[in-house]
PDB file of C-alpha atoms in Angstrom:
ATOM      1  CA  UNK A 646      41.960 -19.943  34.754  1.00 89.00           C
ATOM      2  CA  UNK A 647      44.004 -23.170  34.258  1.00 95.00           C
ATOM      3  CA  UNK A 648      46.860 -23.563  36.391  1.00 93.00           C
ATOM      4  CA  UNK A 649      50.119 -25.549  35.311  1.00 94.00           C
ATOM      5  CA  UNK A 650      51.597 -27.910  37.779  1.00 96.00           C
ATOM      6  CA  UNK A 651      55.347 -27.355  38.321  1.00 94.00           C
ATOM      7  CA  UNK A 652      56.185 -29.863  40.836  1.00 95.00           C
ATOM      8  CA  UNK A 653      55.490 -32.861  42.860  1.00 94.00           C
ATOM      9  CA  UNK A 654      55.157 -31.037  45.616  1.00 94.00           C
ATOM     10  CA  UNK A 655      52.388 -28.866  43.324  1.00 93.00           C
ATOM     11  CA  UNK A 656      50.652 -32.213  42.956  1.00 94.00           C
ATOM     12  CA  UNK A 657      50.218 -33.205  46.636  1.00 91.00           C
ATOM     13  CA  UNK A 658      49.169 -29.825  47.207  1.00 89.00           C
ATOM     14  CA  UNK A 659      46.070 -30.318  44.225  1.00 86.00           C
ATOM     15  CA  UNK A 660      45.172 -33.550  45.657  1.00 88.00           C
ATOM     16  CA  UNK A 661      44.623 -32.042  49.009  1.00 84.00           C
ATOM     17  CA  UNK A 662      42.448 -29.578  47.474  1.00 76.00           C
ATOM     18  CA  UNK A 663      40.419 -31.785  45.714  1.00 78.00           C
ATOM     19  CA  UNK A 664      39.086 -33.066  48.905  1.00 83.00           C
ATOM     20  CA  UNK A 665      37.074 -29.411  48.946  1.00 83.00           C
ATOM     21  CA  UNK A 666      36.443 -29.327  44.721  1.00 90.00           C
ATOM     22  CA  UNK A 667      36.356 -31.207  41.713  1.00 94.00           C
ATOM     23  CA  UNK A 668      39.944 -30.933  40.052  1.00 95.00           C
ATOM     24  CA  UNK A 669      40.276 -31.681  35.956  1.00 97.00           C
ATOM     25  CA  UNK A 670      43.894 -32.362  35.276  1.00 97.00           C
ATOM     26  CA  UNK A 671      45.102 -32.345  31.433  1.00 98.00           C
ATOM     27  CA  UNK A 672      47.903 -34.148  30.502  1.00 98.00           C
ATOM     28  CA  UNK A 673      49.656 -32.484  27.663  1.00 97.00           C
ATOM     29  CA  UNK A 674      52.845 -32.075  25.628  1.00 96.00           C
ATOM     30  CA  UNK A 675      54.167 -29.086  23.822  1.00 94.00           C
ATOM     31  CA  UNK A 676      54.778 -31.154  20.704  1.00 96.00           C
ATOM     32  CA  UNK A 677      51.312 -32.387  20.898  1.00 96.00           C
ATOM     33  CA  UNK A 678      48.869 -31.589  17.760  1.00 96.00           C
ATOM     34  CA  UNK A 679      45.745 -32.901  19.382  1.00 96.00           C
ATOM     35  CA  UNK A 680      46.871 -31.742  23.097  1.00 96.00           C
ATOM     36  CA  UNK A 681      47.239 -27.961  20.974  1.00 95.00           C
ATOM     37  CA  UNK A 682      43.816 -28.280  19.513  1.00 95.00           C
ATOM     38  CA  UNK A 683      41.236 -28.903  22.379  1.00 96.00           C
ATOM     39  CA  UNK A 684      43.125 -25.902  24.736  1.00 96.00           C
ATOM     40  CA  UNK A 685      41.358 -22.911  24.004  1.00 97.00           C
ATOM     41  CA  UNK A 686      38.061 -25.050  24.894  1.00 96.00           C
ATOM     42  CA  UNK A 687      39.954 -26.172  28.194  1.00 97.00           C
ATOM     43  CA  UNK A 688      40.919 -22.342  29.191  1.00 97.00           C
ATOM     44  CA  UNK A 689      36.985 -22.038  27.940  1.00 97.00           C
ATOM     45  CA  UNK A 690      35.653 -24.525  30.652  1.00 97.00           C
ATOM     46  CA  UNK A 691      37.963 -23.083  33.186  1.00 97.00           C
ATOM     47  CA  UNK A 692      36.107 -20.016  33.029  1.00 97.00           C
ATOM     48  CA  UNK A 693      32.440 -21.572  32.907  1.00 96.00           C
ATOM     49  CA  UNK A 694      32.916 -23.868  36.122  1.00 96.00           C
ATOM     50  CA  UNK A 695      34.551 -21.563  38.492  1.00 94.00           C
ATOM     51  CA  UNK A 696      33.882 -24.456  41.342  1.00 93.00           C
ATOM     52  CA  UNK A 697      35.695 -26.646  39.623  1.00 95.00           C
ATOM     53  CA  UNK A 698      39.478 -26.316  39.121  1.00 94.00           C
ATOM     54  CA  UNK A 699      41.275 -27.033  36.108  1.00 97.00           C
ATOM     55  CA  UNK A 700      45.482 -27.668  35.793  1.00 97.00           C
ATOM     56  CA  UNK A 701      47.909 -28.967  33.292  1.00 98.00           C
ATOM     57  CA  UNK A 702      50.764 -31.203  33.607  1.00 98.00           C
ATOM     58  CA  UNK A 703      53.508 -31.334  31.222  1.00 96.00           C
ATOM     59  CA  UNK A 704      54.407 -34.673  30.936  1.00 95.00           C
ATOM     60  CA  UNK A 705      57.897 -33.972  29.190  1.00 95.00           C
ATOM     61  CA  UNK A 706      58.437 -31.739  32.174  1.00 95.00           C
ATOM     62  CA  UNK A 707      56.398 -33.731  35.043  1.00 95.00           C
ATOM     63  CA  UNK A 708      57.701 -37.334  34.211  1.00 94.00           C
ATOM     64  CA  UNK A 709      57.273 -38.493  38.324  1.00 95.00           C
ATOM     65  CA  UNK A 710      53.716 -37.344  37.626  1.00 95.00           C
ATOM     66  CA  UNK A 711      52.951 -39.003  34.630  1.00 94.00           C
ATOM     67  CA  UNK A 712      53.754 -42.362  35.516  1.00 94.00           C
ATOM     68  CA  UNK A 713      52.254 -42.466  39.281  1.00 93.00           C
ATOM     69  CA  UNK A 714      48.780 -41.367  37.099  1.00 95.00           C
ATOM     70  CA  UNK A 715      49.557 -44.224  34.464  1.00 95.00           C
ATOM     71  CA  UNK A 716      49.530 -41.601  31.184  1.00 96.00           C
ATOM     72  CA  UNK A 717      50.232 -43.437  28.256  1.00 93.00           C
ATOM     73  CA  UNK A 718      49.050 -40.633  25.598  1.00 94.00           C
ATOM     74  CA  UNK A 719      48.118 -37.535  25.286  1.00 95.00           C
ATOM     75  CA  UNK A 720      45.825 -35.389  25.708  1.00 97.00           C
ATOM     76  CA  UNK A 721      44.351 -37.617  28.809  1.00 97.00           C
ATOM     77  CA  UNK A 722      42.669 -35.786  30.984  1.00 98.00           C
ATOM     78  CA  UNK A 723      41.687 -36.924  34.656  1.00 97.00           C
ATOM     79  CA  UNK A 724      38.972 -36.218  37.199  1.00 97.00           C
ATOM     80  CA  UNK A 725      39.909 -36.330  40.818  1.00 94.00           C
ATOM     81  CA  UNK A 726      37.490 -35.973  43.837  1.00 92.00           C
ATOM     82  CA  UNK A 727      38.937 -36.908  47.636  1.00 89.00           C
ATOM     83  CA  UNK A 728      41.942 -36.644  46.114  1.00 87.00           C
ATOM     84  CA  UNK A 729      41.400 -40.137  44.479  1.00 92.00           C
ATOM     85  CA  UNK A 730      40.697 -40.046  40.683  1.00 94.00           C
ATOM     86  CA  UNK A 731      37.155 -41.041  39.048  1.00 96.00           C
ATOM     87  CA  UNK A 732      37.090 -40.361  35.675  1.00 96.00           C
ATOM     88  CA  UNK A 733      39.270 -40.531  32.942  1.00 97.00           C
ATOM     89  CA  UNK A 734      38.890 -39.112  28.999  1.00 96.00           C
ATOM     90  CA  UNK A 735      41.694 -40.213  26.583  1.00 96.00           C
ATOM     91  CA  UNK A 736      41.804 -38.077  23.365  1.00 95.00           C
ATOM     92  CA  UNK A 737      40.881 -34.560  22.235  1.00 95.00           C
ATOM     93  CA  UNK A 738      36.844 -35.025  22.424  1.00 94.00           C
ATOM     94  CA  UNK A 739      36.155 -31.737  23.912  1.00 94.00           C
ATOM     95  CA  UNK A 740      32.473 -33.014  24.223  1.00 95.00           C
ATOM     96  CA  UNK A 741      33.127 -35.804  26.377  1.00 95.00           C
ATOM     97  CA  UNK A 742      35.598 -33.807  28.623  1.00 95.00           C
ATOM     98  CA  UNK A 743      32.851 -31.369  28.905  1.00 95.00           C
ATOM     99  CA  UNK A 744      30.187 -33.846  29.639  1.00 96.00           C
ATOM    100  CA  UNK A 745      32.371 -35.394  32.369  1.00 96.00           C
ATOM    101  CA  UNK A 746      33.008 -31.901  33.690  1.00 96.00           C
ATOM    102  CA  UNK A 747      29.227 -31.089  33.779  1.00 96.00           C
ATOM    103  CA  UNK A 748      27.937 -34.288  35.393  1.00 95.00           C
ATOM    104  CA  UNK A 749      31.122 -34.401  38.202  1.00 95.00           C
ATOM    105  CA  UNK A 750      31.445 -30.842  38.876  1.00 89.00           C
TER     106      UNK A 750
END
């Protein structure tokens, strides 16, 4: 199940739990035709790696969050492990995100 971030507060509370897990974050937009596209295949993955835990932040919504991660465009969609990110994928390549998930996770 993806969960969507709602706060700042939401945030801190992810990092500290990816100290335990692997957590995929997608950056994404409502108005976003790409971001729209490659969704079903992240609610797909969320549901394959149950270790691993997979959230959405709105950027339109989560501006404070966007710009502490540096998120130019959308979808981007970041790995963090120790609450300290180590990955990155920028675009909707849905076989890249999943090869990232499969060799961090």
């Amino acid at each position: 199940m993806v969960k969507f971030v709602e706060s700042e507060g939401e945030w801190m509370e992810l990092m500290e739990q990816s100290k335990e897990k692997l957590v995929v974050v997608d950056f994404t937009a409502s108005w976003c035709g790409p971001c729209r596209m490659v969704a079903p295949e992240f609610e797909k993955m969320s549901k394959e790696f149950p270790n691993v835990i997979f959230v959405k932040v709105d950027v339109d919504a989560q501006q404070g969050i966007m710009q502490e991660c540096g998120i130019n465009c959308m979808p981007t969609f970041q790995y963090y492990k120790g609450g300290v990110k180590v990955d990155e994928v920028v675009g909707a390549n849905v076989q890249s995100l999943r090869a990232k998930v499969q060799s961090l996770a």
